[in-house]
PDB file of C-alpha atoms in Angstrom:
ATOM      1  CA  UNK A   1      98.322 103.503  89.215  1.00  0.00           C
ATOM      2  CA  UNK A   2      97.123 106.283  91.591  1.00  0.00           C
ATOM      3  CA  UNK A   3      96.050 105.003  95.013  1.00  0.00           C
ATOM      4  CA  UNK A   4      93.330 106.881  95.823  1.00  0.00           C
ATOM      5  CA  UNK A   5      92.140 107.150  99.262  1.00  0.00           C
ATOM      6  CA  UNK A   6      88.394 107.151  98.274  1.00  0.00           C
ATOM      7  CA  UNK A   7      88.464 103.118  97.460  1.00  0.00           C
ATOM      8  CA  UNK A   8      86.099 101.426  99.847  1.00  0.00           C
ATOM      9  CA  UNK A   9      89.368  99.193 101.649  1.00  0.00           C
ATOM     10  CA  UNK A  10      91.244 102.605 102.607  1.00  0.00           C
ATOM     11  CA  UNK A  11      87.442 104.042 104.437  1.00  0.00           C
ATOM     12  CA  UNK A  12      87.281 101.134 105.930  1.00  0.00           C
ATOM     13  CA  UNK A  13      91.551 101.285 107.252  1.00  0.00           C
ATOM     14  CA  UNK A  14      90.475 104.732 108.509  1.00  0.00           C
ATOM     15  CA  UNK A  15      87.937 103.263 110.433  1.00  0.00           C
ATOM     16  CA  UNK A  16      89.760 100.802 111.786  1.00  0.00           C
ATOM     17  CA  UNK A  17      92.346 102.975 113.288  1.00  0.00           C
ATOM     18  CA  UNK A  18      89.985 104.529 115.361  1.00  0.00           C
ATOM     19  CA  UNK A  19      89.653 100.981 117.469  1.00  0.00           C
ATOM     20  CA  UNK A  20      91.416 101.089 120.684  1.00  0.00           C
ATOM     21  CA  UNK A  21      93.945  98.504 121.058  1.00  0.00           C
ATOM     22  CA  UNK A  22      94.117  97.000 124.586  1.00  0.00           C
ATOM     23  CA  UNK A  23      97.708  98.214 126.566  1.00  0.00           C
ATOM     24  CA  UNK A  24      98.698  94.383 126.609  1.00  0.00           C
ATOM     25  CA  UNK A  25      99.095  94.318 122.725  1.00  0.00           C
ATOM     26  CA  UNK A  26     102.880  94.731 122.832  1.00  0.00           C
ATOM     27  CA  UNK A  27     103.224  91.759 125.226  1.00  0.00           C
ATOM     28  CA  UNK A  28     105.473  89.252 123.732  1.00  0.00           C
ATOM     29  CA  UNK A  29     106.730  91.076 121.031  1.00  0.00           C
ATOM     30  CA  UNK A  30     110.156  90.872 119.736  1.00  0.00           C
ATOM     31  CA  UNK A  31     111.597  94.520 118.358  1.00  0.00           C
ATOM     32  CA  UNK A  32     113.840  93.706 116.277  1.00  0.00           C
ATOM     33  CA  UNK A  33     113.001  96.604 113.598  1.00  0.00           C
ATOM     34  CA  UNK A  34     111.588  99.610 114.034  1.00  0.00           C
ATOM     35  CA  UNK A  35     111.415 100.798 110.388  1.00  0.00           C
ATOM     36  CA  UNK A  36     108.790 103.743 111.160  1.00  0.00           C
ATOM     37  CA  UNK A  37     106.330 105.548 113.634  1.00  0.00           C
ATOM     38  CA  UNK A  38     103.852 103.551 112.273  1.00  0.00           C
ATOM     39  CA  UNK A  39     101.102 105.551 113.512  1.00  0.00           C
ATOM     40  CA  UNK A  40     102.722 108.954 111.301  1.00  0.00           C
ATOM     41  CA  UNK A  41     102.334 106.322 108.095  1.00  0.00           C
ATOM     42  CA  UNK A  42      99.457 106.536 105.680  1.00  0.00           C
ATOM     43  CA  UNK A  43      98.393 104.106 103.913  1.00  0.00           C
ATOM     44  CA  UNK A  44      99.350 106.020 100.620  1.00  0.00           C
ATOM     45  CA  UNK A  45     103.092 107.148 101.202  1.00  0.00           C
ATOM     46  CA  UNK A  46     103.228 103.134 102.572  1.00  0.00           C
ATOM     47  CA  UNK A  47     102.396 101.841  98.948  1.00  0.00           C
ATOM     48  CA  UNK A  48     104.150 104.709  97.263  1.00  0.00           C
ATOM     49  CA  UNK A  49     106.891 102.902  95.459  1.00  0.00           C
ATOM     50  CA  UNK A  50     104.032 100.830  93.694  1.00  0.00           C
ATOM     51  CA  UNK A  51     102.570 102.920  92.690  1.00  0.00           C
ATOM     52  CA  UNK A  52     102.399 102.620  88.607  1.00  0.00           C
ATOM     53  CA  UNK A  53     103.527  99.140  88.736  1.00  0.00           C
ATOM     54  CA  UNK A  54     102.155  95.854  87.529  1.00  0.00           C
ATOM     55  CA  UNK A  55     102.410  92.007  87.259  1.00  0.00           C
ATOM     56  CA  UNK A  56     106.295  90.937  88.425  1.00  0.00           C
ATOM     57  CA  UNK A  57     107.367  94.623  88.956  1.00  0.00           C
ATOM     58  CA  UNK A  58     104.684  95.249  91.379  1.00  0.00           C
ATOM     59  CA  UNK A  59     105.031  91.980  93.300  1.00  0.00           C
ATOM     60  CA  UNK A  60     108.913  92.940  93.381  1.00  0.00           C
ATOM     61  CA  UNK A  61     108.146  96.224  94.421  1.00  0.00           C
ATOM     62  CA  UNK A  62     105.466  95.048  97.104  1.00  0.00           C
ATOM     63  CA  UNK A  63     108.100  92.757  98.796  1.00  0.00           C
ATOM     64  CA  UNK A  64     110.688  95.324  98.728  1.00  0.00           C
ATOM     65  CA  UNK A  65     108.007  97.310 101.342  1.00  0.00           C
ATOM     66  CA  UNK A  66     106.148  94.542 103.287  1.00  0.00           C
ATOM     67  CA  UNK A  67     110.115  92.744 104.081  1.00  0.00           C
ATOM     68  CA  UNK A  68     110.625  95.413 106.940  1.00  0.00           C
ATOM     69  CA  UNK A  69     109.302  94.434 109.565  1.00  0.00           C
ATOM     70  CA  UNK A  70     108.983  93.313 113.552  1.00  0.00           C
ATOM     71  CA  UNK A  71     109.110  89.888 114.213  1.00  0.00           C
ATOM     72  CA  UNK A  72     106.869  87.992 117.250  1.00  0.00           C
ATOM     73  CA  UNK A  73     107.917  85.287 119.160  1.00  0.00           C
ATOM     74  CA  UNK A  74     106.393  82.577 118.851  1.00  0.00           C
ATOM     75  CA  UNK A  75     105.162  82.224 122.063  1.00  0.00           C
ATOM     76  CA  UNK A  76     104.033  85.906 121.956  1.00  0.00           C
ATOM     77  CA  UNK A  77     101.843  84.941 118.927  1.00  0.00           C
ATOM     78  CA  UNK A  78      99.184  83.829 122.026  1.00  0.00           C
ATOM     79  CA  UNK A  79      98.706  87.503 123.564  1.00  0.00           C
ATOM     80  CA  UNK A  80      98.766  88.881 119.871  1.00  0.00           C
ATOM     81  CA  UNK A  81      96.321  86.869 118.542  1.00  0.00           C
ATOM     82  CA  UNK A  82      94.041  87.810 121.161  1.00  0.00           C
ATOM     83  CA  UNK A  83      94.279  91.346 120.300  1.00  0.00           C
ATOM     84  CA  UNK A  84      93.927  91.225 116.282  1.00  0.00           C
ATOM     85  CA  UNK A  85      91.213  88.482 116.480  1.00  0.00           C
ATOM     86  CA  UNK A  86      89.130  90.007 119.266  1.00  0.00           C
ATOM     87  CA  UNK A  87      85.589  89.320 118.945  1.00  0.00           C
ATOM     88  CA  UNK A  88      84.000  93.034 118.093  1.00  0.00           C
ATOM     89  CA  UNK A  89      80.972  91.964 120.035  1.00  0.00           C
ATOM     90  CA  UNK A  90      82.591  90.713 123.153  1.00  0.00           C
ATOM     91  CA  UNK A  91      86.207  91.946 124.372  1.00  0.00           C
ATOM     92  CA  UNK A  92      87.068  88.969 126.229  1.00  0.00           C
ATOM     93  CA  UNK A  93      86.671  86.523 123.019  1.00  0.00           C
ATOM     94  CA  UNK A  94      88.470  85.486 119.799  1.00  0.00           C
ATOM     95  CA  UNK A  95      86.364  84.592 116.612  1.00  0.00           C
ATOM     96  CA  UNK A  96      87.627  81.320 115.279  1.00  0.00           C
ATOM     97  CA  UNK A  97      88.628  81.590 112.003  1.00  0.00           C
ATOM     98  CA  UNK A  98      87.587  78.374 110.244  1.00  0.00           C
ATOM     99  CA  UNK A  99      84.757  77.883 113.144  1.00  0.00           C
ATOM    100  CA  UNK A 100      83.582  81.190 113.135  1.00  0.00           C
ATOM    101  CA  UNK A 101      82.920  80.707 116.675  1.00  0.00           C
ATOM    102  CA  UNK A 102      83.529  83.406 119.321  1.00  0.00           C
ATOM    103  CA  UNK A 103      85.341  81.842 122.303  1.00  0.00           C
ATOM    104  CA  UNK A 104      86.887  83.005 125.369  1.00  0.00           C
ATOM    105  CA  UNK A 105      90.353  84.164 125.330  1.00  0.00           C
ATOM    106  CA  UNK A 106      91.444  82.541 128.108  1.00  0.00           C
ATOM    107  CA  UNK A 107      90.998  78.676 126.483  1.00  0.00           C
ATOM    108  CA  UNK A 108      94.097  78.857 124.014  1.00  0.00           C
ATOM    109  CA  UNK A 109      96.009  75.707 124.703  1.00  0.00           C
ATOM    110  CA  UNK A 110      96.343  72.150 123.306  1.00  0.00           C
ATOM    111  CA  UNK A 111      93.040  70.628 124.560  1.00  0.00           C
ATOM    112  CA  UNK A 112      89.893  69.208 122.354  1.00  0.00           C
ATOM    113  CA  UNK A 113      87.813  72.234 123.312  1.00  0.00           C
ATOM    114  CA  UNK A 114      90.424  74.656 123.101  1.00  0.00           C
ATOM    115  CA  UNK A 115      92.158  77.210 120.741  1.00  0.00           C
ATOM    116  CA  UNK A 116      95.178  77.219 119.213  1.00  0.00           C
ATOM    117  CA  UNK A 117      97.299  78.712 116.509  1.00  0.00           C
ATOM    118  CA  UNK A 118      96.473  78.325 113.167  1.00  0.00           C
ATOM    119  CA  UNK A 119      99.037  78.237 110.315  1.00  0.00           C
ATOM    120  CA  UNK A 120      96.879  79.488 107.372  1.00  0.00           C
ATOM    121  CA  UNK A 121      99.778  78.930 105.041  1.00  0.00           C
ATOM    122  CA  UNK A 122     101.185  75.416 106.574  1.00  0.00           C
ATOM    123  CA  UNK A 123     104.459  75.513 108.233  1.00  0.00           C
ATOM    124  CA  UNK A 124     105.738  71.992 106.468  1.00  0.00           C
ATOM    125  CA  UNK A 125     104.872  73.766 102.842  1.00  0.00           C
ATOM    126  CA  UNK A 126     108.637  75.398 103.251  1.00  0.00           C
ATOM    127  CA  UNK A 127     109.054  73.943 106.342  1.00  0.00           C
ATOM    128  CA  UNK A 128     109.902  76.623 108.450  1.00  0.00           C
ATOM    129  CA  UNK A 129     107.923  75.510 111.404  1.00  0.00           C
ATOM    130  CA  UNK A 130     107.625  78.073 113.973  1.00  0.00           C
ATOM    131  CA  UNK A 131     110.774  79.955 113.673  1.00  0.00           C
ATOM    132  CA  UNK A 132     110.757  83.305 114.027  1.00  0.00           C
ATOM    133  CA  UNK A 133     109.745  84.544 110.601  1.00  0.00           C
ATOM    134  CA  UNK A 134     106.625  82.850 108.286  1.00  0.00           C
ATOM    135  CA  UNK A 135     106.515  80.610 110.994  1.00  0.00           C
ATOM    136  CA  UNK A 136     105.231  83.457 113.449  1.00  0.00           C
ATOM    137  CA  UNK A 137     104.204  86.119 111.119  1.00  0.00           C
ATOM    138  CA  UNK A 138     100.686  87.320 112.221  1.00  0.00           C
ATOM    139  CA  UNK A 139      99.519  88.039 109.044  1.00  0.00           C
ATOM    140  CA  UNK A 140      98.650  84.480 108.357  1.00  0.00           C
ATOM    141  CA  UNK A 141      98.611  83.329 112.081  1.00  0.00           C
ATOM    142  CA  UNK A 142      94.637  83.392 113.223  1.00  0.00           C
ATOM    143  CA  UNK A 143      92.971  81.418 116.134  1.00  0.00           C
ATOM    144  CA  UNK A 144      90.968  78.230 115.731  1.00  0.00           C
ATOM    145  CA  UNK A 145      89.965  74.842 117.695  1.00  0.00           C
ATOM    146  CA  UNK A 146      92.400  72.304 118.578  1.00  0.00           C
ATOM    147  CA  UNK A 147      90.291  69.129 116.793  1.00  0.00           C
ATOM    148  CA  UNK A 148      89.273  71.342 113.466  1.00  0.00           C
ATOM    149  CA  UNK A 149      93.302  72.632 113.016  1.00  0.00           C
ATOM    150  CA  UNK A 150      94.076  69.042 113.613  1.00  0.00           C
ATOM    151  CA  UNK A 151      91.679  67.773 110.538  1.00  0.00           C
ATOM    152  CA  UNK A 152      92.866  70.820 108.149  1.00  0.00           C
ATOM    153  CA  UNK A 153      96.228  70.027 108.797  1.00  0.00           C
ATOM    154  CA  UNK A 154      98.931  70.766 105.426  1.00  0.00           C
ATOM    155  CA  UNK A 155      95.672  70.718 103.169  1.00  0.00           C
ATOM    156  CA  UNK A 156      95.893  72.984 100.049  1.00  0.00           C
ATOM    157  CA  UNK A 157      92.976  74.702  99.728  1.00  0.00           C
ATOM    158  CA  UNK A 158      89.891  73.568  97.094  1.00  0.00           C
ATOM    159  CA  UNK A 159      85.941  73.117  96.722  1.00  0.00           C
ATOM    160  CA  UNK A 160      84.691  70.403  97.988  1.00  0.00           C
ATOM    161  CA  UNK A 161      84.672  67.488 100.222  1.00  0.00           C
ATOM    162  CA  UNK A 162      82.706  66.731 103.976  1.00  0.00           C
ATOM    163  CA  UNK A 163      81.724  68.838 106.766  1.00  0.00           C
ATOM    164  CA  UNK A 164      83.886  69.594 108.825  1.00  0.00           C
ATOM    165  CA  UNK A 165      82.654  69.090 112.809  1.00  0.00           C
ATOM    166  CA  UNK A 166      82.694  72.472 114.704  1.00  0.00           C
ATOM    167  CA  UNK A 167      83.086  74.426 111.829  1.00  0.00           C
ATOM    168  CA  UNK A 168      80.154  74.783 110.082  1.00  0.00           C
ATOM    169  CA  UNK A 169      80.171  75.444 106.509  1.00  0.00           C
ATOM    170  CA  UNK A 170      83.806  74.043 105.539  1.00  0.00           C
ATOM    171  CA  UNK A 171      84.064  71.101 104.095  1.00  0.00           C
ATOM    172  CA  UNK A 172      87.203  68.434 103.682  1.00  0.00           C
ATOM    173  CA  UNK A 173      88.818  65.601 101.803  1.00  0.00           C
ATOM    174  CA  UNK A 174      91.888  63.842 101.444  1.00  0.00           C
ATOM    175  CA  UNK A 175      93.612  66.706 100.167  1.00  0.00           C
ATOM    176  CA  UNK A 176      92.414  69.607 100.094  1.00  0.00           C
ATOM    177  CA  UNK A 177      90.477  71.929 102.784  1.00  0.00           C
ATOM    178  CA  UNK A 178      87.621  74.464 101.693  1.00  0.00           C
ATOM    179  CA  UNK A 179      87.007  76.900 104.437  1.00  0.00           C
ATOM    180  CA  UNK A 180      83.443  78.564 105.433  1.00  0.00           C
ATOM    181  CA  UNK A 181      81.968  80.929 102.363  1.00  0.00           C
ATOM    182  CA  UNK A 182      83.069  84.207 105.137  1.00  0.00           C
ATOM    183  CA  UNK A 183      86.691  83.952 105.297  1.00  0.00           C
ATOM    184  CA  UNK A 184      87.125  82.242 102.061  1.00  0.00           C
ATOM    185  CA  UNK A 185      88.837  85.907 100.963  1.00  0.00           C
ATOM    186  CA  UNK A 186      91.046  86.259 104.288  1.00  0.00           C
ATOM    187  CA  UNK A 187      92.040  82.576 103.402  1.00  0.00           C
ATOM    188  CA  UNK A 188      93.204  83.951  99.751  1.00  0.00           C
ATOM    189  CA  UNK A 189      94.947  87.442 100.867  1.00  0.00           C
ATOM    190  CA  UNK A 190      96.871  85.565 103.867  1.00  0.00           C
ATOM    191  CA  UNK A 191      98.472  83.071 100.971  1.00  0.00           C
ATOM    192  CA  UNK A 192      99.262  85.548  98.867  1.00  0.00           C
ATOM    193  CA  UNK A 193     100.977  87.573 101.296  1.00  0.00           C
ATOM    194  CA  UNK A 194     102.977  85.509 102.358  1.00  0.00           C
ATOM    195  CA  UNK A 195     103.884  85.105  98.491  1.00  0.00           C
ATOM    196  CA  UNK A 196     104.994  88.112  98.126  1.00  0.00           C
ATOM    197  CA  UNK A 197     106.433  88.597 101.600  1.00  0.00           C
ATOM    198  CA  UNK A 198     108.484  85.409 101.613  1.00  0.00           C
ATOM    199  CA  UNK A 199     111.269  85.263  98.685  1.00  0.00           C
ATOM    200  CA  UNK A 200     114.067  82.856  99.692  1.00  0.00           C
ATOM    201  CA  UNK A 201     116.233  85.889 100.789  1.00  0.00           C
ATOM    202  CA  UNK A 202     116.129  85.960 104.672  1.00  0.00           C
ATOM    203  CA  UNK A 203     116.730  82.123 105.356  1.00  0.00           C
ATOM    204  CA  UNK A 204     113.847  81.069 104.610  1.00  0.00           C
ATOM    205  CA  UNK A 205     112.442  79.212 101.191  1.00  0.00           C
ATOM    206  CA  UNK A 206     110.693  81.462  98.286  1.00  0.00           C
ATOM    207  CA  UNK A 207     106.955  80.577  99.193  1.00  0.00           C
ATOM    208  CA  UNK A 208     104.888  80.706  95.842  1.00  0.00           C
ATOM    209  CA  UNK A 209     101.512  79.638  94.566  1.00  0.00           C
ATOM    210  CA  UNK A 210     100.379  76.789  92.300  1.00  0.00           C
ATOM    211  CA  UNK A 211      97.178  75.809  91.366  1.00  0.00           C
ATOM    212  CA  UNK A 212      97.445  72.266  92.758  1.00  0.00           C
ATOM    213  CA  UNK A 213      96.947  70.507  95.592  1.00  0.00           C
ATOM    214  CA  UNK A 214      99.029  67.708  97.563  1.00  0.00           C
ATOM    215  CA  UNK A 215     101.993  70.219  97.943  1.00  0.00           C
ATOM    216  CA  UNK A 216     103.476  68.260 100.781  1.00  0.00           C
ATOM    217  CA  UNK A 217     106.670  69.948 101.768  1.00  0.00           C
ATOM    218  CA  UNK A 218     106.969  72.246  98.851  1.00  0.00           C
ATOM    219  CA  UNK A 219     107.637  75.643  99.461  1.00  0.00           C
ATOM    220  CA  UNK A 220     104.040  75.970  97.346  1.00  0.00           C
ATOM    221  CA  UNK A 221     100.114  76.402  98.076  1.00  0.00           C
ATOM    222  CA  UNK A 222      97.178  75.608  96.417  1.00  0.00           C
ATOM    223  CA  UNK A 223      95.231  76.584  94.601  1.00  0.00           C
ATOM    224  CA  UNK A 224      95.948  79.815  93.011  1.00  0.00           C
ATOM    225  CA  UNK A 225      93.083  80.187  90.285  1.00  0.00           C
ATOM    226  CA  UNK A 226      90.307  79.363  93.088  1.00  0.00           C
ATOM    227  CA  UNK A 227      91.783  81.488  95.633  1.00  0.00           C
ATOM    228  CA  UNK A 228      91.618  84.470  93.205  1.00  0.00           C
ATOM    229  CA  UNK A 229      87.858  83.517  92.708  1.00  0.00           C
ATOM    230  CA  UNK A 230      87.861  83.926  96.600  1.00  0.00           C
ATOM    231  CA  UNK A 231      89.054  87.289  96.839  1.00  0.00           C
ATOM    232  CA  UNK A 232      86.725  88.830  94.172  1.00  0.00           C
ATOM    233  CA  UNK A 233      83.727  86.697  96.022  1.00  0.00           C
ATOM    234  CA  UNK A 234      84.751  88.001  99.418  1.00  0.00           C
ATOM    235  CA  UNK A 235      86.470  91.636  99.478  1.00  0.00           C
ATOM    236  CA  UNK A 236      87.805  92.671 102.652  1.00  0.00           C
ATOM    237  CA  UNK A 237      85.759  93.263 105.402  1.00  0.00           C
ATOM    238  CA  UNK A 238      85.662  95.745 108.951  1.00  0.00           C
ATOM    239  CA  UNK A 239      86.693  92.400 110.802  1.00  0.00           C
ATOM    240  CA  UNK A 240      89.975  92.390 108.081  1.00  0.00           C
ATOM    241  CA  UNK A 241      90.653  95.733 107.961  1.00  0.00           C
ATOM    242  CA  UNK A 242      90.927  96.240 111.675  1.00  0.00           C
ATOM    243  CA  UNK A 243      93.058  93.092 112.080  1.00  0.00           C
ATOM    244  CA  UNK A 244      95.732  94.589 109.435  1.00  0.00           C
ATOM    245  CA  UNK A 245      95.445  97.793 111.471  1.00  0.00           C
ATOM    246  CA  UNK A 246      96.481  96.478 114.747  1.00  0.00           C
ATOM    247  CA  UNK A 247      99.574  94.039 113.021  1.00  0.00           C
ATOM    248  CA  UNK A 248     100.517  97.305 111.305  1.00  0.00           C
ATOM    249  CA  UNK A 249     100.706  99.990 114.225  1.00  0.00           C
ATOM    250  CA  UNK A 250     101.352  97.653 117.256  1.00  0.00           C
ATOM    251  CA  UNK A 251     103.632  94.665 116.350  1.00  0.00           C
ATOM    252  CA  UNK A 252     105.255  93.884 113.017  1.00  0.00           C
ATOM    253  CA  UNK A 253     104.586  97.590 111.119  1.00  0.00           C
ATOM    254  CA  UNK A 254     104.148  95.908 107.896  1.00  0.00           C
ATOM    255  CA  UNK A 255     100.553  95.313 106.051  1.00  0.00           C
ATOM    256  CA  UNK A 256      99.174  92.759 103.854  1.00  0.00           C
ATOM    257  CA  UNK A 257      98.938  94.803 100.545  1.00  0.00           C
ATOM    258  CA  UNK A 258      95.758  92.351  99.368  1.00  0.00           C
ATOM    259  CA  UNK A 259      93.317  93.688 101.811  1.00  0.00           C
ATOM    260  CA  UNK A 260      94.540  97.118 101.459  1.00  0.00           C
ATOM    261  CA  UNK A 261      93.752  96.655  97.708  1.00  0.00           C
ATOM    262  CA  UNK A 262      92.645  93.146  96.521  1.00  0.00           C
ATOM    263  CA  UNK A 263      92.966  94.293  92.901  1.00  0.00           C
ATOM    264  CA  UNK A 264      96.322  93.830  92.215  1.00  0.00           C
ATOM    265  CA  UNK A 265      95.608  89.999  93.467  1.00  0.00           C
ATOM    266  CA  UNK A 266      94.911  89.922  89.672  1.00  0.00           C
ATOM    267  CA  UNK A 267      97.460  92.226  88.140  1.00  0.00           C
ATOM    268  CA  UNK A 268     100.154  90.126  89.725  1.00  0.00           C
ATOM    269  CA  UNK A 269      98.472  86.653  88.989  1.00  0.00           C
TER     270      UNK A 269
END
């Protein structure tokens, strides 16, 4: 497979490294690789030993480049969060990702109103908590309110179920959590990279996909046919593409492949 640099993802990565990244973005960042001047990287030469690959082979051959990598501290995870989520329209505000409300940076903590640190791909499926690794990993780390983190919880993610209060257009049940119709695709491409990025061979447990829900403490998330339907229904956008950016040149130097190119969601699965 040639990857071409004319697909609408890598105009839109080009863009996105044109975005000036506030001088605090290092703060709180652990250094413990420094695989490559990630700035001298295109996106090409990144994906080169892909290239040509499909289904198992390219998954194998996507880990092999997305395992190197910088690792955050946990506690760092606040300063970076308000760097890659930064609300295009207002510099001193995060977009909440399940919410899609744009809040003031300076309300991250542990009360009703405030915002916290969301575990897209939840820390007991594996349960690696917040250890240095999955459990701090940015690419599936995004900000959102106390109270509607609280009612998502472990969910798997599915259609269906209630509103959700203060985050208009997901919906819940017992067990499952369906997230608002404009991040439905970020939800997807954060799972899956942590898929691929996560097979049992660091200390932590091989994180796949299923298509079930009710994982509980499996190293497993749900559900992998509707998630796939997410991605096709929403590609990548600006908002995305920047955040990958910033993880990529300023703290952990590795990308999520998926929003880079959301195709081979479906030559892998």
């Amino acid at each position: 497979m040639k990857i071409s640099r004319l697909t609408p993802w890598a105009a839109g990565l080009a863009a996105a490294a044109l975005v000036a990244i506030p001088a605090t973005a290092s703060a709180g960042q652990q250094r413990t690789a420094a695989p490559h001047a990630a700035a001298a990287v295109t996106v090409d030469s990144y994906y080169a030993p892909a290239e040509g690959k499909t289904g198992a082979a390219l998954k194998t051959a996507l880990h092999g480049i997305i395992k190197t990598q910088s690792k955050v501290s946990y506690d760092g995870v606040w300063n970076a969060l308000k760097v890659t989520d930064q609300d295009p329209a207002n510099p001193n505000n995060v977009i909440l990702v399940y919410s899609g409300r744009s809040q003031s940076k300076a309300t991250n903590g542990g009360g009703a109103n405030d915002w916290n640190r969301e575990h897209v791909w939840a820390k007991s499926h594996g349960d690696f908590g917040t250890a240095t690794g999955p459990g701090t990993d940015l690419h599936h780390l995004r900000p959102e309110d106390v109270t509607v983190n609280s009612t998502r919880g472990n969910k798997d993610f599915d259609n269906g179920g209630s509103p959700v209060g203060e985050a208009p257009g997901s919906l819940t049940d017992s067990d499952s959590f369906e997230p608002r119709d404009a991040v439905k695709g970020d939800v997807a491409r954060m799972l899956l990279y942590m898929a691929v990025r996560y097979e049992g061979g660091d200390g932590f447990a091989n994180l796949e996909m299923n298509d079930k829900v009710n994982n509980g403490s499996a190293p497993a998330h749900g559900r992998i046919s509707l998630l796939k339907q997410w991605n096709q229904q929403d590609p990548p956008d600006a908002f995305e593409q920047r955040r990958n950016q910033i993880i990529f040149d300023t703290y952990q130097h590795n990308r999520n492949p998926f929003i880079d190119h959301p195709e081979w969601v479906n030559s892998i699965w």
